[in-house]
mmCIF file with all atom_site columns, C-alpha atoms in Angstrom:
data_model
loop_
_atom_site.group_PDB
_atom_site.id
_atom_site.type_symbol
_atom_site.label_atom_id
_atom_site.label_alt_id
_atom_site.label_comp_id
_atom_site.label_asym_id
_atom_site.label_entity_id
_atom_site.label_seq_id
_atom_site.pdbx_PDB_ins_code
_atom_site.Cartn_x
_atom_site.Cartn_y
_atom_site.Cartn_z
_atom_site.occupancy
_atom_site.B_iso_or_equiv
_atom_site.pdbx_formal_charge
_atom_site.auth_seq_id
_atom_site.auth_comp_id
_atom_site.auth_asym_id
_atom_site.auth_atom_id
_atom_site.pdbx_PDB_model_num
ATOM 1   C CA . PRO A 1 1   ? -13.142 2.449   -20.706 1.00 49.00 ? 3   PRO A CA 1
ATOM 2   C CA . CYS A 1 2   ? -11.968 0.492   -17.694 1.00 52.00 ? 4   CYS A CA 1
ATOM 3   C CA . SER A 1 3   ? -9.182  -1.986  -17.861 1.00 52.00 ? 5   SER A CA 1
ATOM 4   C CA . PRO A 1 4   ? -10.269 -5.551  -17.105 1.00 50.00 ? 6   PRO A CA 1
ATOM 5   C CA . PRO A 1 5   ? -10.253 -6.470  -13.422 1.00 47.00 ? 7   PRO A CA 1
ATOM 6   C CA . LEU A 1 6   ? -7.239  -8.285  -12.066 1.00 47.00 ? 8   LEU A CA 1
ATOM 7   C CA . HIS A 1 7   ? -9.228  -10.350 -9.615  1.00 50.00 ? 9   HIS A CA 1
ATOM 8   C CA . LEU A 1 8   ? -12.609 -10.425 -7.948  1.00 51.00 ? 10  LEU A CA 1
ATOM 9   C CA . THR A 1 9   ? -12.618 -8.050  -5.000  1.00 59.00 ? 11  THR A CA 1
ATOM 10  C CA . HIS A 1 10  ? -16.311 -7.754  -4.216  1.00 60.00 ? 12  HIS A CA 1
ATOM 11  C CA . HIS A 1 11  ? -19.444 -9.868  -4.463  1.00 71.00 ? 13  HIS A CA 1
ATOM 12  C CA . VAL A 1 12  ? -22.593 -7.796  -4.587  1.00 73.00 ? 14  VAL A CA 1
ATOM 13  C CA . SER A 1 13  ? -26.119 -9.102  -4.926  1.00 81.00 ? 15  SER A CA 1
ATOM 14  C CA . THR A 1 14  ? -28.249 -6.624  -6.832  1.00 76.00 ? 16  THR A CA 1
ATOM 15  C CA . SER A 1 15  ? -31.754 -6.280  -8.221  1.00 75.00 ? 17  SER A CA 1
ATOM 16  C CA . SER A 1 16  ? -32.761 -3.963  -11.011 1.00 72.00 ? 18  SER A CA 1
ATOM 17  C CA . LYS A 1 17  ? -36.391 -4.548  -10.102 1.00 77.00 ? 19  LYS A CA 1
ATOM 18  C CA . THR A 1 18  ? -36.143 -3.404  -6.478  1.00 82.00 ? 20  THR A CA 1
ATOM 19  C CA . LEU A 1 19  ? -32.942 -1.353  -7.061  1.00 78.00 ? 21  LEU A CA 1
ATOM 20  C CA . THR A 1 20  ? -31.199 -3.270  -4.276  1.00 82.00 ? 22  THR A CA 1
ATOM 21  C CA . ASN A 1 21  ? -27.494 -2.336  -4.133  1.00 78.00 ? 23  ASN A CA 1
ATOM 22  C CA . VAL A 1 22  ? -27.588 -0.728  -7.580  1.00 79.00 ? 24  VAL A CA 1
ATOM 23  C CA . ARG A 1 23  ? -26.145 2.548   -6.291  1.00 80.00 ? 25  ARG A CA 1
ATOM 24  C CA . TYR A 1 24  ? -23.383 0.670   -4.448  1.00 75.00 ? 26  TYR A CA 1
ATOM 25  C CA . LEU A 1 25  ? -22.555 -1.369  -7.577  1.00 72.00 ? 27  LEU A CA 1
ATOM 26  C CA . PHE A 1 26  ? -22.205 1.809   -9.628  1.00 70.00 ? 28  PHE A CA 1
ATOM 27  C CA . HIS A 1 27  ? -19.977 3.259   -6.917  1.00 65.00 ? 29  HIS A CA 1
ATOM 28  C CA . LEU A 1 28  ? -17.700 0.197   -7.086  1.00 66.00 ? 30  LEU A CA 1
ATOM 29  C CA . ALA A 1 29  ? -17.612 0.362   -10.895 1.00 69.00 ? 31  ALA A CA 1
ATOM 30  C CA . ALA A 1 30  ? -16.809 4.062   -10.916 1.00 69.00 ? 32  ALA A CA 1
ATOM 31  C CA . ASP A 1 31  ? -14.078 3.557   -8.297  1.00 61.00 ? 33  ASP A CA 1
ATOM 32  C CA . ALA A 1 32  ? -12.539 0.731   -10.343 1.00 60.00 ? 34  ALA A CA 1
ATOM 33  C CA . CYS A 1 33  ? -12.421 3.023   -13.376 1.00 62.00 ? 35  CYS A CA 1
ATOM 34  C CA . ALA A 1 34  ? -11.188 6.094   -11.518 1.00 57.00 ? 36  ALA A CA 1
ATOM 35  C CA . ASN A 1 35  ? -8.568  4.200   -9.504  1.00 57.00 ? 37  ASN A CA 1
ATOM 36  C CA . PRO A 1 36  ? -7.406  1.259   -11.614 1.00 58.00 ? 38  PRO A CA 1
ATOM 37  C CA . LEU A 1 37  ? -4.905  -1.184  -10.153 1.00 61.00 ? 39  LEU A CA 1
ATOM 38  C CA . GLY A 1 38  ? -3.516  -2.208  -13.547 1.00 66.00 ? 40  GLY A CA 1
ATOM 39  C CA . PRO A 1 39  ? -0.779  0.470   -13.767 1.00 69.00 ? 41  PRO A CA 1
ATOM 40  C CA . LEU A 1 40  ? 0.374   -0.332  -10.214 1.00 74.00 ? 42  LEU A CA 1
ATOM 41  C CA . TYR A 1 41  ? -0.111  -4.030  -9.654  1.00 74.00 ? 43  TYR A CA 1
ATOM 42  C CA . SER A 1 42  ? -0.319  -7.395  -11.381 1.00 71.00 ? 44  SER A CA 1
ATOM 43  C CA . SER A 1 43  ? -1.895  -10.294 -9.520  1.00 71.00 ? 45  SER A CA 1
ATOM 44  C CA . GLU A 1 44  ? 0.722   -12.581 -11.091 1.00 73.00 ? 46  GLU A CA 1
ATOM 45  C CA . ALA A 1 45  ? 3.851   -10.472 -10.540 1.00 72.00 ? 47  ALA A CA 1
ATOM 46  C CA . GLY A 1 46  ? 3.006   -8.014  -7.742  1.00 78.00 ? 48  GLY A CA 1
ATOM 47  C CA . LEU A 1 47  ? 3.939   -4.353  -7.973  1.00 84.00 ? 49  LEU A CA 1
ATOM 48  C CA . ARG A 1 48  ? 4.821   -3.324  -11.528 1.00 82.00 ? 50  ARG A CA 1
ATOM 49  C CA . PRO A 1 49  ? 8.398   -2.114  -12.204 1.00 86.00 ? 51  PRO A CA 1
ATOM 50  C CA . SER A 1 50  ? 7.322   1.491   -12.830 1.00 86.00 ? 52  SER A CA 1
ATOM 51  C CA . CYS A 1 51  ? 5.421   1.509   -9.521  1.00 85.00 ? 53  CYS A CA 1
ATOM 52  C CA . VAL A 1 52  ? 8.460   0.074   -7.710  1.00 90.00 ? 54  VAL A CA 1
ATOM 53  C CA . ARG A 1 53  ? 10.707  2.766   -9.226  1.00 90.00 ? 55  ARG A CA 1
ATOM 54  C CA . ALA A 1 54  ? 8.303   5.510   -8.167  1.00 89.00 ? 56  ALA A CA 1
ATOM 55  C CA . CYS A 1 55  ? 7.956   4.119   -4.666  1.00 89.00 ? 57  CYS A CA 1
ATOM 56  C CA . LEU A 1 56  ? 11.721  3.783   -4.262  1.00 92.00 ? 58  LEU A CA 1
ATOM 57  C CA . GLY A 1 57  ? 12.035  7.422   -5.328  1.00 93.00 ? 59  GLY A CA 1
ATOM 58  C CA . VAL A 1 58  ? 9.592   8.374   -2.583  1.00 92.00 ? 60  VAL A CA 1
ATOM 59  C CA . PHE A 1 59  ? 11.517  6.194   -0.131  1.00 93.00 ? 61  PHE A CA 1
ATOM 60  C CA . ARG A 1 60  ? 14.795  7.949   -0.971  1.00 93.00 ? 62  ARG A CA 1
ATOM 61  C CA . ALA A 1 61  ? 13.160  11.385  -0.747  1.00 93.00 ? 63  ALA A CA 1
ATOM 62  C CA . PHE A 1 62  ? 12.066  10.724  2.855   1.00 91.00 ? 64  PHE A CA 1
ATOM 63  C CA . ASP A 1 63  ? 15.297  8.993   3.906   1.00 93.00 ? 65  ASP A CA 1
ATOM 64  C CA . GLU A 1 64  ? 16.713  12.039  5.689   1.00 90.00 ? 66  GLU A CA 1
ATOM 65  C CA . GLU A 1 65  ? 20.014  10.401  6.709   1.00 90.00 ? 67  GLU A CA 1
ATOM 66  C CA . GLY A 1 66  ? 20.529  8.783   3.295   1.00 89.00 ? 68  GLY A CA 1
ATOM 67  C CA . GLU A 1 67  ? 21.304  5.394   4.842   1.00 89.00 ? 69  GLU A CA 1
ATOM 68  C CA . GLY A 1 68  ? 18.809  3.399   2.775   1.00 90.00 ? 70  GLY A CA 1
ATOM 69  C CA . THR A 1 69  ? 16.538  2.840   5.772   1.00 93.00 ? 71  THR A CA 1
ATOM 70  C CA . TRP A 1 70  ? 13.849  4.919   7.457   1.00 93.00 ? 72  TRP A CA 1
ATOM 71  C CA . SER A 1 71  ? 14.018  5.918   11.060  1.00 92.00 ? 73  SER A CA 1
ATOM 72  C CA . ASP A 1 72  ? 10.788  6.187   13.009  1.00 92.00 ? 74  ASP A CA 1
ATOM 73  C CA . ASP A 1 73  ? 10.970  9.959   12.439  1.00 91.00 ? 75  ASP A CA 1
ATOM 74  C CA . ASP A 1 74  ? 11.277  9.408   8.640   1.00 91.00 ? 76  ASP A CA 1
ATOM 75  C CA . LEU A 1 75  ? 8.190   7.195   8.746   1.00 91.00 ? 77  LEU A CA 1
ATOM 76  C CA . ARG A 1 76  ? 6.250   9.756   10.800  1.00 90.00 ? 78  ARG A CA 1
ATOM 77  C CA . ARG A 1 77  ? 7.295   12.577  8.447   1.00 89.00 ? 79  ARG A CA 1
ATOM 78  C CA . PHE A 1 78  ? 6.164   10.525  5.423   1.00 89.00 ? 80  PHE A CA 1
ATOM 79  C CA . GLN A 1 79  ? 2.819   9.744   7.082   1.00 88.00 ? 81  GLN A CA 1
ATOM 80  C CA . GLY A 1 80  ? 2.259   13.383  8.018   1.00 88.00 ? 82  GLY A CA 1
ATOM 81  C CA . ARG A 1 81  ? 3.239   14.785  4.626   1.00 88.00 ? 83  ARG A CA 1
ATOM 82  C CA . VAL A 1 82  ? 1.384   12.255  2.486   1.00 85.00 ? 84  VAL A CA 1
ATOM 83  C CA . TYR A 1 83  ? -1.670  11.495  4.618   1.00 83.00 ? 85  TYR A CA 1
ATOM 84  C CA . GLY A 1 84  ? -1.868  14.618  6.778   1.00 85.00 ? 86  GLY A CA 1
ATOM 85  C CA . GLY A 1 85  ? -1.613  12.764  10.071  1.00 82.00 ? 87  GLY A CA 1
ATOM 86  C CA . GLY A 1 86  ? 1.141   11.524  12.271  1.00 78.00 ? 88  GLY A CA 1
ATOM 87  C CA . LEU A 1 87  ? 1.827   8.125   13.765  1.00 84.00 ? 89  LEU A CA 1
ATOM 88  C CA . GLU A 1 88  ? 2.264   7.447   17.455  1.00 88.00 ? 90  GLU A CA 1
ATOM 89  C CA . ALA A 1 89  ? 5.250   5.385   18.586  1.00 87.00 ? 91  ALA A CA 1
ATOM 90  C CA . ASP A 1 90  ? 2.989   2.369   19.159  1.00 90.00 ? 92  ASP A CA 1
ATOM 91  C CA . ASP A 1 91  ? 1.606   2.685   15.619  1.00 89.00 ? 93  ASP A CA 1
ATOM 92  C CA . VAL A 1 92  ? 5.114   2.746   14.134  1.00 88.00 ? 94  VAL A CA 1
ATOM 93  C CA . GLU A 1 93  ? 6.122   -0.388  16.035  1.00 89.00 ? 95  GLU A CA 1
ATOM 94  C CA . SER A 1 94  ? 2.880   -2.141  15.091  1.00 88.00 ? 96  SER A CA 1
ATOM 95  C CA . LEU A 1 95  ? 3.441   -1.299  11.434  1.00 86.00 ? 97  LEU A CA 1
ATOM 96  C CA . LYS A 1 96  ? 6.971   -2.676  11.509  1.00 87.00 ? 98  LYS A CA 1
ATOM 97  C CA . ARG A 1 97  ? 5.793   -5.879  13.225  1.00 86.00 ? 99  ARG A CA 1
ATOM 98  C CA . LEU A 1 98  ? 3.028   -6.257  10.648  1.00 84.00 ? 100 LEU A CA 1
ATOM 99  C CA . VAL A 1 99  ? 5.515   -5.934  7.801   1.00 85.00 ? 101 VAL A CA 1
ATOM 100 C CA . GLU A 1 100 ? 7.960   -8.355  9.426   1.00 84.00 ? 102 GLU A CA 1
ATOM 101 C CA . ALA A 1 101 ? 5.194   -10.917 9.898   1.00 83.00 ? 103 ALA A CA 1
ATOM 102 C CA . GLY A 1 102 ? 3.983   -10.472 6.315   1.00 75.00 ? 104 GLY A CA 1
ATOM 103 C CA . MET A 1 103 ? 7.456   -10.892 4.851   1.00 73.00 ? 105 MET A CA 1
ATOM 104 C CA . ALA A 1 104 ? 8.502   -13.791 7.069   1.00 64.00 ? 106 ALA A CA 1
ATOM 105 C CA . GLY A 1 105 ? 9.707   -16.702 5.002   1.00 55.00 ? 107 GLY A CA 1
ATOM 106 C CA . THR A 1 106 ? 9.618   -14.862 1.668   1.00 58.00 ? 108 THR A CA 1
ATOM 107 C CA . GLY A 1 107 ? 13.311  -15.534 1.117   1.00 53.00 ? 109 GLY A CA 1
ATOM 108 C CA . GLY A 1 108 ? 15.430  -13.647 -1.363  1.00 56.00 ? 110 GLY A CA 1
ATOM 109 C CA . GLY A 1 109 ? 17.343  -11.780 1.355   1.00 60.00 ? 111 GLY A CA 1
ATOM 110 C CA . ARG A 1 110 ? 14.693  -9.067  1.516   1.00 70.00 ? 112 ARG A CA 1
ATOM 111 C CA . ARG A 1 111 ? 14.477  -7.835  5.077   1.00 82.00 ? 113 ARG A CA 1
ATOM 112 C CA . PRO A 1 112 ? 11.647  -5.476  6.099   1.00 86.00 ? 114 PRO A CA 1
ATOM 113 C CA . THR A 1 113 ? 13.690  -3.891  8.888   1.00 86.00 ? 115 THR A CA 1
ATOM 114 C CA . GLU A 1 114 ? 17.339  -3.534  9.828   1.00 88.00 ? 116 GLU A CA 1
ATOM 115 C CA . ASP A 1 115 ? 18.330  -2.503  13.318  1.00 87.00 ? 117 ASP A CA 1
ATOM 116 C CA . GLY A 1 116 ? 14.768  -1.348  13.996  1.00 87.00 ? 118 GLY A CA 1
ATOM 117 C CA . ARG A 1 117 ? 14.606  0.802   10.867  1.00 90.00 ? 119 ARG A CA 1
ATOM 118 C CA . LEU A 1 118 ? 12.286  0.240   7.904   1.00 91.00 ? 120 LEU A CA 1
ATOM 119 C CA . THR A 1 119 ? 14.052  -0.899  4.714   1.00 91.00 ? 121 THR A CA 1
ATOM 120 C CA . SER A 1 120 ? 12.967  -0.171  1.151   1.00 92.00 ? 122 SER A CA 1
ATOM 121 C CA . ALA A 1 121 ? 11.797  -3.807  0.923   1.00 90.00 ? 123 ALA A CA 1
ATOM 122 C CA . GLY A 1 122 ? 9.595   -3.226  3.988   1.00 90.00 ? 124 GLY A CA 1
ATOM 123 C CA . PHE A 1 123 ? 8.236   -0.010  2.468   1.00 90.00 ? 125 PHE A CA 1
ATOM 124 C CA . LEU A 1 124 ? 7.407   -1.814  -0.776  1.00 90.00 ? 126 LEU A CA 1
ATOM 125 C CA . ALA A 1 125 ? 5.644   -4.545  1.236   1.00 87.00 ? 127 ALA A CA 1
ATOM 126 C CA . ILE A 1 126 ? 3.513   -1.878  2.919   1.00 86.00 ? 128 ILE A CA 1
ATOM 127 C CA . VAL A 1 127 ? 2.679   -0.273  -0.412  1.00 85.00 ? 129 VAL A CA 1
ATOM 128 C CA . GLU A 1 128 ? 1.740   -3.637  -1.945  1.00 84.00 ? 130 GLU A CA 1
ATOM 129 C CA . GLU A 1 129 ? -0.456  -4.501  1.025   1.00 81.00 ? 131 GLU A CA 1
ATOM 130 C CA . PHE A 1 130 ? -2.411  -1.266  0.706   1.00 76.00 ? 132 PHE A CA 1
ATOM 131 C CA . VAL A 1 131 ? -2.670  -1.509  -3.096  1.00 76.00 ? 133 VAL A CA 1
ATOM 132 C CA . VAL A 1 132 ? -4.066  -5.019  -2.861  1.00 74.00 ? 134 VAL A CA 1
ATOM 133 C CA . ARG A 1 133 ? -6.607  -3.979  -0.222  1.00 71.00 ? 135 ARG A CA 1
#
């Protein structure tokens, strides 16, 4: 059985009489069961502690210099290893700008980048953004 949804993500008008969008609705339901957000994310609290620990472990594994930040090369290596494709220099800069804009004004001393390098807080912000989407 599926866990209950955290929040409404889709609105689909269907008809069992004309079978309008029935296949799509079943696809969404199967996807929600096969890829539940519950173990990763809470709409009230954000990323769950176990997800944060796992993500920070991944962050440390790809931090080649061990400085607690990712260089552009670290980010490209992560992207290539995990998703099978690299990032161009423009893509890396766009991603860092996106994270900086998304975390602006969040307070708590969490900075997405330091000296042009992605921090673990920035990495977690990226993960949370993609989990929520």
